[in-house]
Tab-separated table of C-alpha atoms and ligand atoms in Angstrom:
chain	number	residue	atom	x	y	z
A	1	MET	CA	29.763	-4.248	-6.485
A	2	GLY	CA	29.028	-0.710	-6.133
A	3	ALA	CA	31.575	2.186	-5.610
A	4	PRO	CA	35.255	1.279	-5.686
A	5	ALA	CA	36.370	0.086	-2.171
A	6	ASP	CA	38.677	3.325	-1.565
A	7	HIS	CA	35.570	5.512	-1.838
A	8	GLN	CA	33.675	3.357	0.620
A	9	SER	CA	36.430	2.588	3.164
A	10	ARG	CA	35.692	5.553	5.296
A	11	LEU	CA	32.071	4.734	5.526
A	12	PRO	CA	30.531	2.504	8.024
A	13	ARG	CA	29.419	-0.922	6.561
A	14	ILE	CA	26.391	-2.754	7.488
A	15	SER	CA	26.995	-4.967	10.563
A	16	ASP	CA	23.504	-6.362	11.338
A	17	VAL	CA	20.256	-6.919	9.749
A	18	ARG	CA	17.097	-7.867	11.603
A	19	VAL	CA	13.661	-8.753	10.326
A	20	THR	CA	10.850	-8.912	12.932
A	21	PRO	CA	7.447	-10.168	11.987
A	22	ILE	CA	4.563	-8.308	13.685
A	23	ALA	CA	0.791	-8.579	13.832
A	24	PHE	CA	-1.514	-5.602	14.753
A	25	ARG	CA	-5.126	-5.150	15.270
A	26	ASP	CA	-7.149	-4.798	12.025
A	27	PRO	CA	-10.926	-4.118	11.690
A	28	PRO	CA	-13.329	-6.248	9.925
A	29	LEU	CA	-13.209	-4.337	6.703
A	30	LEU	CA	-15.123	-5.915	3.615
A	31	ASN	CA	-13.751	-6.359	0.123
A	32	VAL	CA	-14.250	-8.610	-2.877
A	33	ALA	CA	-12.028	-11.347	-1.407
A	34	GLY	CA	-13.893	-11.437	1.799
A	35	VAL	CA	-13.124	-9.694	5.131
A	36	HIS	CA	-10.070	-8.561	7.006
A	37	GLU	CA	-8.875	-10.945	9.569
A	38	PRO	CA	-8.462	-9.536	13.224
A	39	PHE	CA	-4.708	-9.201	12.662
A	40	ALA	CA	-2.717	-7.841	9.787
A	41	LEU	CA	0.927	-8.994	9.405
A	42	ARG	CA	3.946	-6.906	8.683
A	43	SER	CA	7.607	-7.218	8.740
A	44	ILE	CA	9.867	-4.640	10.411
A	45	LEU	CA	13.281	-4.234	9.017
A	46	GLU	CA	16.441	-2.864	10.624
A	47	VAL	CA	19.697	-2.439	8.926
A	48	GLU	CA	22.421	-1.367	11.254
A	49	ALA	CA	25.778	0.151	10.543
A	50	GLU	CA	29.022	-0.490	12.346
A	51	ASP	CA	28.431	2.887	14.083
A	52	GLY	CA	25.107	1.856	15.469
A	53	THR	CA	23.001	3.877	13.052
A	54	ILE	CA	19.889	2.002	12.165
A	55	GLY	CA	17.801	2.214	8.865
A	56	LEU	CA	14.272	1.127	9.099
A	57	GLY	CA	11.942	-0.519	6.762
A	58	GLU	CA	8.383	-2.007	6.820
A	59	SER	CA	6.998	-4.657	4.355
A	60	TYR	CA	4.530	-7.548	4.117
A	61	GLY	CA	4.646	-10.188	6.810
A	62	ASP	CA	3.386	-13.233	5.101
A	63	THR	CA	5.333	-16.470	5.197
A	64	ALA	CA	6.820	-16.235	1.672
A	65	THR	CA	7.994	-12.560	2.222
A	66	LEU	CA	9.519	-13.432	5.530
A	67	ALA	CA	11.436	-16.292	4.058
A	68	ALA	CA	12.648	-14.204	1.198
A	69	LEU	CA	13.750	-11.481	3.591
A	70	ALA	CA	15.457	-13.900	5.887
A	71	ALA	CA	17.393	-15.377	3.018
A	72	VAL	CA	18.619	-12.069	1.833
A	73	ALA	CA	19.307	-10.488	5.162
A	74	PRO	CA	22.673	-12.032	6.210
A	75	GLN	CA	23.864	-11.319	2.685
A	76	LEU	CA	23.852	-7.564	3.260
A	77	VAL	CA	26.133	-7.755	6.375
A	78	GLY	CA	29.567	-6.356	5.113
A	79	LEU	CA	28.068	-4.345	2.313
A	80	SER	CA	28.214	-0.492	2.250
A	81	PRO	CA	24.805	1.067	2.977
A	82	TRP	CA	25.236	2.710	-0.477
A	83	ASP	CA	25.731	-0.557	-2.270
A	84	LEU	CA	22.079	-0.890	-3.614
A	85	ALA	CA	23.315	-2.794	-6.609
A	86	GLY	CA	24.948	-5.204	-4.111
A	87	LEU	CA	21.421	-5.635	-2.585
A	88	ILE	CA	19.762	-6.226	-5.831
A	89	ASN	CA	22.479	-8.873	-6.868
A	90	ALA	CA	22.111	-10.626	-3.440
A	91	ALA	CA	18.245	-10.635	-3.553
A	92	THR	CA	18.281	-11.761	-7.254
A	93	LEU	CA	20.538	-14.462	-6.801
A	94	SER	CA	18.948	-15.666	-3.575
A	95	ILE	CA	15.293	-15.594	-4.971
A	96	THR	CA	15.687	-16.540	-8.669
A	97	GLY	CA	18.867	-18.673	-8.411
A	98	SER	CA	20.393	-16.469	-11.219
A	99	PRO	CA	22.623	-13.470	-11.123
A	100	ALA	CA	21.022	-10.045	-11.605
A	101	THR	CA	21.135	-9.143	-15.339
A	102	GLY	CA	22.019	-5.543	-14.576
A	103	ALA	CA	18.520	-4.383	-14.851
A	104	PRO	CA	17.865	-2.238	-11.785
A	105	TYR	CA	14.349	-3.426	-11.079
A	106	PRO	CA	12.620	-6.758	-11.909
A	107	ALA	CA	10.970	-6.285	-15.189
A	108	VAL	CA	8.600	-9.156	-14.780
A	109	ALA	CA	6.176	-9.729	-12.081
A	110	ASP	CA	8.474	-11.529	-9.758
A	111	LYS	CA	6.654	-9.975	-6.848
A	112	THR	CA	8.774	-11.619	-4.062
A	113	LEU	CA	11.974	-10.270	-5.628
A	114	ALA	CA	10.598	-6.755	-6.097
A	115	VAL	CA	9.133	-6.884	-2.581
A	116	THR	CA	12.412	-7.991	-1.219
A	117	ILE	CA	14.486	-5.425	-2.996
A	118	GLY	CA	12.003	-2.764	-2.145
A	119	ALA	CA	12.001	-3.605	1.582
A	120	PHE	CA	15.837	-3.539	2.103
A	121	GLU	CA	16.123	-0.620	-0.295
A	122	VAL	CA	13.960	1.645	1.982
A	123	ALA	CA	16.027	0.563	5.037
A	124	MET	CA	19.288	1.094	3.214
A	125	LEU	CA	18.159	4.564	1.896
A	126	ASP	CA	17.022	5.464	5.384
A	127	LEU	CA	20.551	4.371	6.756
A	128	GLN	CA	22.207	6.486	4.196
A	129	ALA	CA	20.132	9.598	4.880
A	130	ARG	CA	20.605	9.114	8.634
A	131	LEU	CA	24.480	8.789	8.267
A	132	LEU	CA	24.437	11.886	6.140
A	133	GLY	CA	22.012	13.847	8.503
A	134	LEU	CA	19.603	14.430	5.601
A	135	PRO	CA	15.764	13.853	5.384
A	136	LEU	CA	15.151	10.900	3.092
A	137	HIS	CA	13.191	13.066	0.509
A	138	ALA	CA	16.604	15.115	0.218
A	139	LEU	CA	18.538	11.974	-0.581
A	140	LEU	CA	15.835	10.955	-3.234
A	141	GLY	CA	16.438	14.261	-5.028
A	142	GLY	CA	14.463	16.864	-3.145
A	143	ALA	CA	10.915	17.387	-2.121
A	144	VAL	CA	8.632	19.174	-4.797
A	145	ARG	CA	5.928	19.502	-2.273
A	146	GLU	CA	5.929	20.127	1.590
A	147	ARG	CA	2.818	18.095	2.218
A	148	VAL	CA	1.532	14.976	0.596
A	149	PRO	CA	-2.255	14.707	-0.058
A	150	PHE	CA	-3.952	11.430	1.164
A	151	ALA	CA	-7.526	10.123	0.548
A	152	ALA	CA	-10.066	8.843	2.952
A	153	TYR	CA	-10.294	5.004	2.253
A	154	LEU	CA	-13.930	4.067	2.944
A	155	PHE	CA	-14.872	0.466	3.775
A	156	TYR	CA	-18.104	-1.387	4.174
A	157	LYS	CA	-17.407	-3.244	7.353
A	158	PHE	CA	-18.880	-5.291	10.301
A	159	ALA	CA	-19.077	-3.984	13.797
A	160	HIS	CA	-16.850	-6.578	15.142
A	161	HIS	CA	-14.889	-9.754	14.249
A	162	ARG	CA	-16.690	-13.015	14.234
A	163	ASP	CA	-14.361	-14.656	16.773
A	164	ASP	CA	-13.386	-12.690	19.829
A	165	PRO	CA	-9.856	-11.444	18.871
A	166	GLY	CA	-9.091	-10.589	22.664
A	167	TYR	CA	-9.482	-6.832	22.058
A	168	PRO	CA	-12.210	-4.375	22.084
A	169	ALA	CA	-14.180	-3.745	18.863
A	170	ASP	CA	-12.894	-0.881	16.696
A	171	PRO	CA	-14.510	2.477	17.299
A	172	TRP	CA	-16.011	2.801	13.782
A	173	GLY	CA	-18.860	0.466	14.108
A	174	GLU	CA	-20.889	-1.336	11.474
A	175	ALA	CA	-21.019	0.265	7.981
A	176	LEU	CA	-23.193	-1.474	5.615
A	177	SER	CA	-25.597	1.128	4.449
A	178	ASP	CA	-25.306	4.216	2.391
A	179	ALA	CA	-26.084	6.255	5.617
A	180	ASP	CA	-23.235	4.364	7.391
A	181	LEU	CA	-20.813	5.048	4.573
A	182	VAL	CA	-21.611	8.765	4.677
A	183	ALA	CA	-21.262	8.881	8.322
A	184	GLN	CA	-17.836	6.977	8.075
A	185	ALA	CA	-16.672	9.503	5.478
A	186	GLN	CA	-17.929	12.514	7.565
A	187	ARG	CA	-16.037	11.207	10.655
A	188	MET	CA	-12.843	10.518	8.701
A	189	VAL	CA	-12.934	14.068	7.047
A	190	ARG	CA	-13.611	15.608	10.285
A	191	ALA	CA	-10.753	13.773	12.039
A	192	TYR	CA	-8.172	14.055	9.161
A	193	GLY	CA	-9.371	16.684	6.748
A	194	PHE	CA	-9.210	14.368	3.618
A	195	GLY	CA	-10.170	16.113	0.386
A	196	SER	CA	-10.777	12.940	-1.643
A	197	LEU	CA	-12.861	9.844	-0.865
A	198	LYS	CA	-12.270	6.306	-2.129
A	199	LEU	CA	-14.785	3.577	-1.639
A	200	LYS	CA	-13.797	-0.020	-1.455
A	201	ALA	CA	-16.276	-1.932	-3.555
A	202	GLY	CA	-16.876	-5.318	-4.891
A	203	VAL	CA	-18.769	-6.155	-1.740
A	204	PHE	CA	-22.459	-5.718	-2.803
A	205	PRO	CA	-24.118	-5.745	-6.131
A	206	PRO	CA	-22.712	-2.763	-8.022
A	207	GLU	CA	-25.852	-0.755	-8.208
A	208	ARG	CA	-25.977	-0.738	-4.452
A	209	GLU	CA	-22.472	0.524	-4.189
A	210	ILE	CA	-23.045	3.138	-6.964
A	211	ALA	CA	-25.874	4.376	-4.797
A	212	THR	CA	-23.420	4.777	-2.002
A	213	LEU	CA	-21.415	6.756	-4.215
A	214	HIS	CA	-24.126	9.010	-5.043
A	215	ALA	CA	-24.956	9.413	-1.386
A	216	LEU	CA	-21.320	10.481	-0.799
A	217	ARG	CA	-21.517	12.820	-3.773
A	218	HIS	CA	-24.607	14.411	-2.153
A	219	ALA	CA	-22.917	14.783	1.247
A	220	PHE	CA	-19.428	15.834	-0.314
A	221	PRO	CA	-20.366	17.858	-3.430
A	222	ASP	CA	-16.724	19.016	-3.957
A	223	HIS	CA	-14.713	15.896	-2.827
A	224	PRO	CA	-13.347	13.817	-5.744
A	225	LEU	CA	-14.587	10.218	-5.411
A	226	ARG	CA	-13.249	6.960	-6.686
A	227	ILE	CA	-14.368	3.417	-6.373
A	228	ASP	CA	-12.464	0.125	-6.289
A	229	PRO	CA	-14.169	-3.190	-6.730
A	230	ASN	CA	-10.693	-5.008	-7.032
A	231	GLY	CA	-11.814	-6.705	-10.319
A	232	GLY	CA	-15.029	-7.812	-9.054
A	233	TRP	CA	-17.089	-6.846	-12.051
A	234	SER	CA	-17.350	-8.614	-15.235
A	235	LEU	CA	-16.601	-6.781	-18.401
A	236	SER	CA	-20.236	-6.758	-19.379
A	237	THR	CA	-21.261	-5.575	-15.972
A	238	ALA	CA	-18.590	-2.719	-16.013
A	239	LYS	CA	-19.744	-1.668	-19.570
A	240	ARG	CA	-23.353	-1.567	-18.363
A	241	LEU	CA	-22.331	0.736	-15.282
A	242	LEU	CA	-20.223	3.125	-17.243
A	243	PRO	CA	-22.928	5.687	-17.830
A	244	GLN	CA	-23.589	5.694	-13.990
A	245	LEU	CA	-19.934	6.397	-13.145
A	246	GLU	CA	-18.932	8.810	-15.922
A	247	GLY	CA	-18.769	12.394	-14.392
A	248	VAL	CA	-19.183	11.058	-10.892
A	249	VAL	CA	-15.745	9.563	-10.068
A	250	GLU	CA	-12.294	10.805	-10.825
A	251	TYR	CA	-11.117	7.260	-11.793
A	252	LEU	CA	-12.422	3.889	-11.859
A	253	GLU	CA	-9.972	1.447	-10.088
A	254	ASP	CA	-9.696	-2.169	-11.218
A	255	PRO	CA	-13.413	-2.609	-12.264
A	256	VAL	CA	-12.478	-5.820	-14.189
A	257	PRO	CA	-10.164	-8.586	-13.343
A	258	THR	CA	-7.673	-8.657	-16.362
A	259	LEU	CA	-5.658	-6.279	-18.288
A	260	ALA	CA	-7.400	-7.519	-21.567
A	261	ASP	CA	-10.727	-6.595	-19.922
A	262	MET	CA	-9.391	-3.301	-18.708
A	263	GLY	CA	-8.220	-2.614	-22.435
A	264	GLN	CA	-11.797	-3.412	-23.702
A	265	LEU	CA	-13.463	-1.317	-21.161
A	266	ALA	CA	-11.143	1.553	-21.674
A	267	ALA	CA	-12.036	1.595	-25.389
A	268	GLU	CA	-15.608	2.456	-24.318
A	269	THR	CA	-15.170	5.376	-22.107
A	270	THR	CA	-13.165	8.550	-21.401
A	271	LEU	CA	-13.474	7.681	-17.711
A	272	PRO	CA	-9.706	7.022	-16.544
A	273	LEU	CA	-9.124	3.463	-15.422
A	274	ALA	CA	-6.644	2.884	-12.590
A	275	THR	CA	-4.986	-0.255	-11.307
A	276	ASN	CA	-2.998	-1.860	-8.531
A	277	MET	CA	-3.931	-5.268	-9.923
A	278	VAL	CA	-3.201	-5.622	-13.546
A	279	THR	CA	-0.025	-3.339	-14.080
A	280	VAL	CA	2.159	-4.078	-11.170
A	281	ALA	CA	5.567	-4.467	-12.574
A	282	PHE	CA	7.733	-2.639	-15.129
A	283	GLY	CA	7.441	-5.575	-17.545
A	284	HIS	CA	3.688	-5.026	-17.745
A	285	LEU	CA	4.002	-1.482	-19.037
A	286	PRO	CA	4.363	-2.191	-22.696
A	287	GLU	CA	1.144	-4.397	-22.934
A	288	THR	CA	-0.677	-1.888	-20.760
A	289	LEU	CA	0.146	0.940	-23.113
A	290	ARG	CA	-0.312	-1.168	-26.305
A	291	LEU	CA	-3.990	-1.912	-25.152
A	292	GLY	CA	-4.458	1.569	-23.647
A	293	ALA	CA	-5.820	-0.428	-20.836
A	294	VAL	CA	-4.915	1.863	-17.729
A	295	GLN	CA	-4.737	5.546	-17.459
A	296	VAL	CA	-3.683	5.810	-13.790
A	297	VAL	CA	-0.969	3.526	-12.376
A	298	LEU	CA	-1.146	3.147	-8.478
A	299	SER	CA	2.499	3.193	-7.411
A	300	ASP	CA	3.371	1.312	-4.307
A	301	HIS	CA	7.139	1.127	-3.281
A	302	HIS	CA	6.414	-2.076	-1.403
A	303	TYR	CA	5.894	-4.142	-4.600
A	304	TRP	CA	7.339	-1.894	-7.378
A	305	GLY	CA	10.865	-2.495	-6.077
A	306	GLY	CA	11.524	0.444	-3.678
A	307	LEU	CA	11.524	4.149	-3.541
A	308	ARG	CA	13.770	4.699	-6.469
A	309	ALA	CA	11.580	2.260	-8.504
A	310	THR	CA	8.503	4.410	-7.608
A	311	GLN	CA	10.275	7.499	-8.845
A	312	ARG	CA	11.220	5.750	-12.084
A	313	LEU	CA	7.582	4.528	-12.564
A	314	ALA	CA	6.431	8.189	-12.178
A	315	ASP	CA	8.975	9.247	-14.795
A	316	LEU	CA	7.871	6.610	-17.223
A	317	ALA	CA	4.211	7.331	-16.505
A	318	ARG	CA	4.922	11.040	-17.349
A	319	VAL	CA	6.724	10.151	-20.599
A	320	PHE	CA	3.990	7.782	-21.824
A	321	GLY	CA	1.029	9.899	-20.702
A	322	LEU	CA	-0.083	7.841	-17.670
A	323	LYS	CA	-1.176	9.516	-14.309
A	324	ILE	CA	0.287	8.455	-11.049
A	325	ALA	CA	-1.578	7.666	-7.777
A	326	MET	CA	-0.462	5.566	-4.755
A	327	HIS	CA	-1.747	2.230	-3.481
A	328	SER	CA	-1.915	1.044	0.074
A	329	ASN	CA	-2.423	-2.016	2.248
A	330	SER	CA	-2.887	-2.115	5.946
A	331	HIS	CA	0.258	-0.587	7.300
A	332	LEU	CA	2.017	1.240	10.253
A	333	GLY	CA	4.002	4.352	10.386
A	334	ILE	CA	7.330	3.276	8.898
A	335	SER	CA	5.535	2.523	5.590
A	336	LEU	CA	3.566	5.671	5.812
A	337	ALA	CA	6.644	7.735	6.391
A	338	ALA	CA	8.283	5.998	3.268
A	339	MET	CA	5.263	6.646	1.178
A	340	THR	CA	5.246	10.194	2.234
A	341	HIS	CA	8.980	10.920	1.516
A	342	VAL	CA	8.775	9.469	-1.817
A	343	ALA	CA	5.406	11.051	-2.768
A	344	ALA	CA	6.899	14.474	-1.754
A	345	THR	CA	9.617	13.947	-4.573
A	346	ILE	CA	7.278	13.055	-7.411
A	347	PRO	CA	6.317	16.049	-9.389
A	348	ASN	CA	3.596	14.144	-11.324
A	349	LEU	CA	1.733	12.809	-8.196
A	350	ASP	CA	-1.673	13.373	-9.925
A	351	TYR	CA	-4.023	12.218	-7.202
A	352	ALA	CA	-4.292	11.987	-3.444
A	353	CYS	CA	-2.619	8.811	-2.150
A	354	ASP	CA	-4.321	5.920	-0.597
A	355	THR	CA	-3.756	4.897	2.963
A	356	HIS	CA	-5.222	2.531	5.433
A	357	TYR	CA	-3.618	4.240	8.332
A	358	PRO	CA	-6.852	5.755	9.896
A	359	TRP	CA	-7.954	2.028	10.354
A	360	GLN	CA	-5.015	1.147	12.304
A	361	GLU	CA	-4.816	1.566	16.185
A	362	ASP	CA	-1.261	0.088	16.960
A	363	GLU	CA	1.807	1.722	16.119
A	364	VAL	CA	5.458	0.522	16.096
A	365	ILE	CA	7.227	4.017	15.919
A	366	ALA	CA	8.391	6.049	18.957
A	367	GLU	CA	6.901	9.258	17.606
A	368	GLY	CA	3.304	7.862	18.062
A	369	ARG	CA	0.813	8.026	15.359
A	370	LEU	CA	1.631	10.479	12.346
A	371	ALA	CA	-0.812	13.207	12.195
A	372	PHE	CA	-2.606	14.270	9.076
A	373	ALA	CA	-3.694	17.825	8.720
A	374	HIS	CA	-6.102	18.994	6.065
A	375	GLY	CA	-5.872	15.558	4.530
A	376	THR	CA	-2.094	15.942	4.132
A	377	LEU	CA	0.985	14.694	5.739
A	378	ALA	CA	4.482	16.245	5.798
A	379	PRO	CA	7.386	13.931	5.542
A	380	PRO	CA	8.342	13.340	9.159
A	381	PRO	CA	11.196	15.753	10.000
A	382	GLY	CA	14.661	14.455	11.180
A	383	PRO	CA	17.296	12.531	9.308
A	384	GLY	CA	16.151	9.694	7.163
A	385	LEU	CA	12.548	8.643	7.386
A	386	GLY	CA	12.196	10.713	10.391
A	387	VAL	CA	10.706	7.908	12.564
A	388	THR	CA	12.281	5.694	15.134
A	389	LEU	CA	11.288	2.189	16.544
A	390	ASP	CA	9.423	1.965	19.936
A	391	ARG	CA	11.187	-1.235	20.880
A	392	THR	CA	8.534	-2.090	23.504
A	393	ALA	CA	5.757	-1.848	20.945
A	394	LEU	CA	7.886	-3.819	18.470
A	395	ALA	CA	8.264	-6.654	21.111
A	396	ALA	CA	4.618	-6.630	21.855
A	397	LEU	CA	3.529	-6.753	18.312
A	398	HIS	CA	6.062	-9.519	17.634
A	399	GLN	CA	4.465	-11.423	20.547
A	400	THR	CA	1.050	-10.845	18.849
A	401	TYR	CA	2.529	-12.182	15.741
A	402	LEU	CA	3.661	-15.401	17.609
A	403	THR	CA	0.238	-16.010	19.109
A	404	CYS	CA	-2.265	-14.726	16.573
A	405	GLY	CA	-2.121	-17.895	14.425
A	406	ILE	CA	-2.236	-16.056	11.116
A	407	ARG	CA	0.643	-16.634	8.833
A	408	VAL	CA	-0.733	-15.463	5.376
A	409	ARG	CA	-3.565	-13.014	4.863
A	410	ASP	CA	-6.803	-14.896	4.010
A	411	ASP	CA	-9.782	-12.823	3.790
A	412	ALA	CA	-11.937	-15.558	2.098
A	413	LYS	CA	-11.166	-17.988	5.025
A	414	GLU	CA	-12.188	-15.327	7.418
A	415	MET	CA	-15.465	-14.655	5.515
A	416	ARG	CA	-16.382	-18.227	5.628
A	417	LYS	CA	-16.816	-17.927	9.260
A	418	TYR	CA	-19.790	-15.824	8.435
A	419	ASP	CA	-20.888	-17.514	5.188
A	420	PRO	CA	-19.565	-21.177	4.850
A	421	SER	CA	-20.350	-21.000	1.158
A	422	TRP	CA	-18.271	-17.886	0.563
A	423	SER	CA	-16.034	-17.818	-2.545
A	424	SER	CA	-13.787	-15.097	-3.537
A	425	ALA	CA	-13.837	-15.990	-7.297
A	426	ARG	CA	-13.827	-12.969	-9.425
A	427	PRO	CA	-15.683	-11.462	-11.201
A	428	ARG	CA	-18.443	-11.734	-8.633
A	429	PHE	CA	-20.986	-9.471	-10.329
B	1	GKR	O1	-7.394	-3.696	2.393
B	1	GKR	O2	-9.154	-4.783	1.688
B	1	GKR	C1	-8.215	-4.176	1.457
B	1	GKR	C2	-7.838	-3.586	0.123
B	1	GKR	O3	-8.714	-4.037	-0.768
B	1	GKR	C3	-6.457	-3.913	-0.228
B	1	GKR	O4	-6.163	-5.382	-0.183
B	1	GKR	C4	-6.110	-3.507	-1.741
B	1	GKR	O5	-4.887	-4.088	-1.996
B	1	GKR	O6	-6.272	-1.350	-1.064
B	1	GKR	C5	-5.953	-2.130	-2.027
B	1	GKR	C6	-6.462	-1.704	-3.357
B	1	GKR	O7	-6.443	-0.553	-3.629
B	1	GKR	O8	-6.806	-2.588	-4.129
B	2	MG	MG1	-7.106	-1.005	-5.617
């Protein structure tokens, strides 16, 4: 597949592909599902060319993702780094058992397939860009902005994990009251300059969380606010709350658990509804549009199928009148660099991107922690993603993976250590 052989013969081929699972320290952040465990899992991908150039990627580190990545990795050896169609074919055959249909990105919600393609696509694009000596955003068509805006991601949280994780408690302390959340926001804005605030909700009864929003509004009169209960509210609860949210938040993210509920709620409000839960694959777009269920799609190259898929999503959103923001999960600098490079190329990035990065203390890149200024990040300079691996850190975080005992994220299991009767059934309220 891909370009004819004579065009590719001068280019180095992929000679080795490595996937290293890692675990890094994660604070006890609360959400509708429970509480973050002491370690978050990721995979670090290296796609090496015959000349020794290495392209990097970062993705999920759960057992299913690791199995899919491990199955596809050896099949990339011998491919041209430019042969992204070859990647899609290998991943599709390996994960679905059927050949690729020619569609460039999985249309249906085969998350494992989209995740696998996206993970290797980033590493192959990074490799291409490094081989050409170009920054990744240039390979993606060019940056339309020099710096990408990010939002402060605020969480209710415990001061420390229930079981001693073998490392000191995070520096943020407990955050359960309105005053705590305002203090957390002030500290985050002071440290990073964020110009938008996102409150992770679905933890407490919604009126209490809306009181937190009002406290944030009082402390930050000019910062756009958003709230995300991850489908934790029933349709009737969400309808009841609309008057308290209209005019307060720039968008309401996943208030209710299903696409149909989102459609019914959207019919009752002019407040934009956003999602990273109900519209998560290209095949979901027609029904989303038919129902008018979502006005803001949170892109995420990790599960939409990669950086080019993220750009295509943004194009489709523009054509069909949807807005684009960006979703995040606990992640390290390779993911942040990829998010920033692609976000820099998207003209219709309508909102500041989410990031969990301020909550993370560990890093796997040699450049150290990437630094936000005025709530924004420039794509790291240099060829490709602009970040390189710290192999000592990689080995240490892999060792943590081996010993931490976590193989799949399970916030509910962790929460049952505090409350044995805990259930993460949704809607909660
Ligand atoms: O880290 O607890 C968390 C978040 O709730 C995360 O799991 C979500 O995927 O950040 C995400 C979101 O916007 O829904
Ligand atoms: Mg969300």
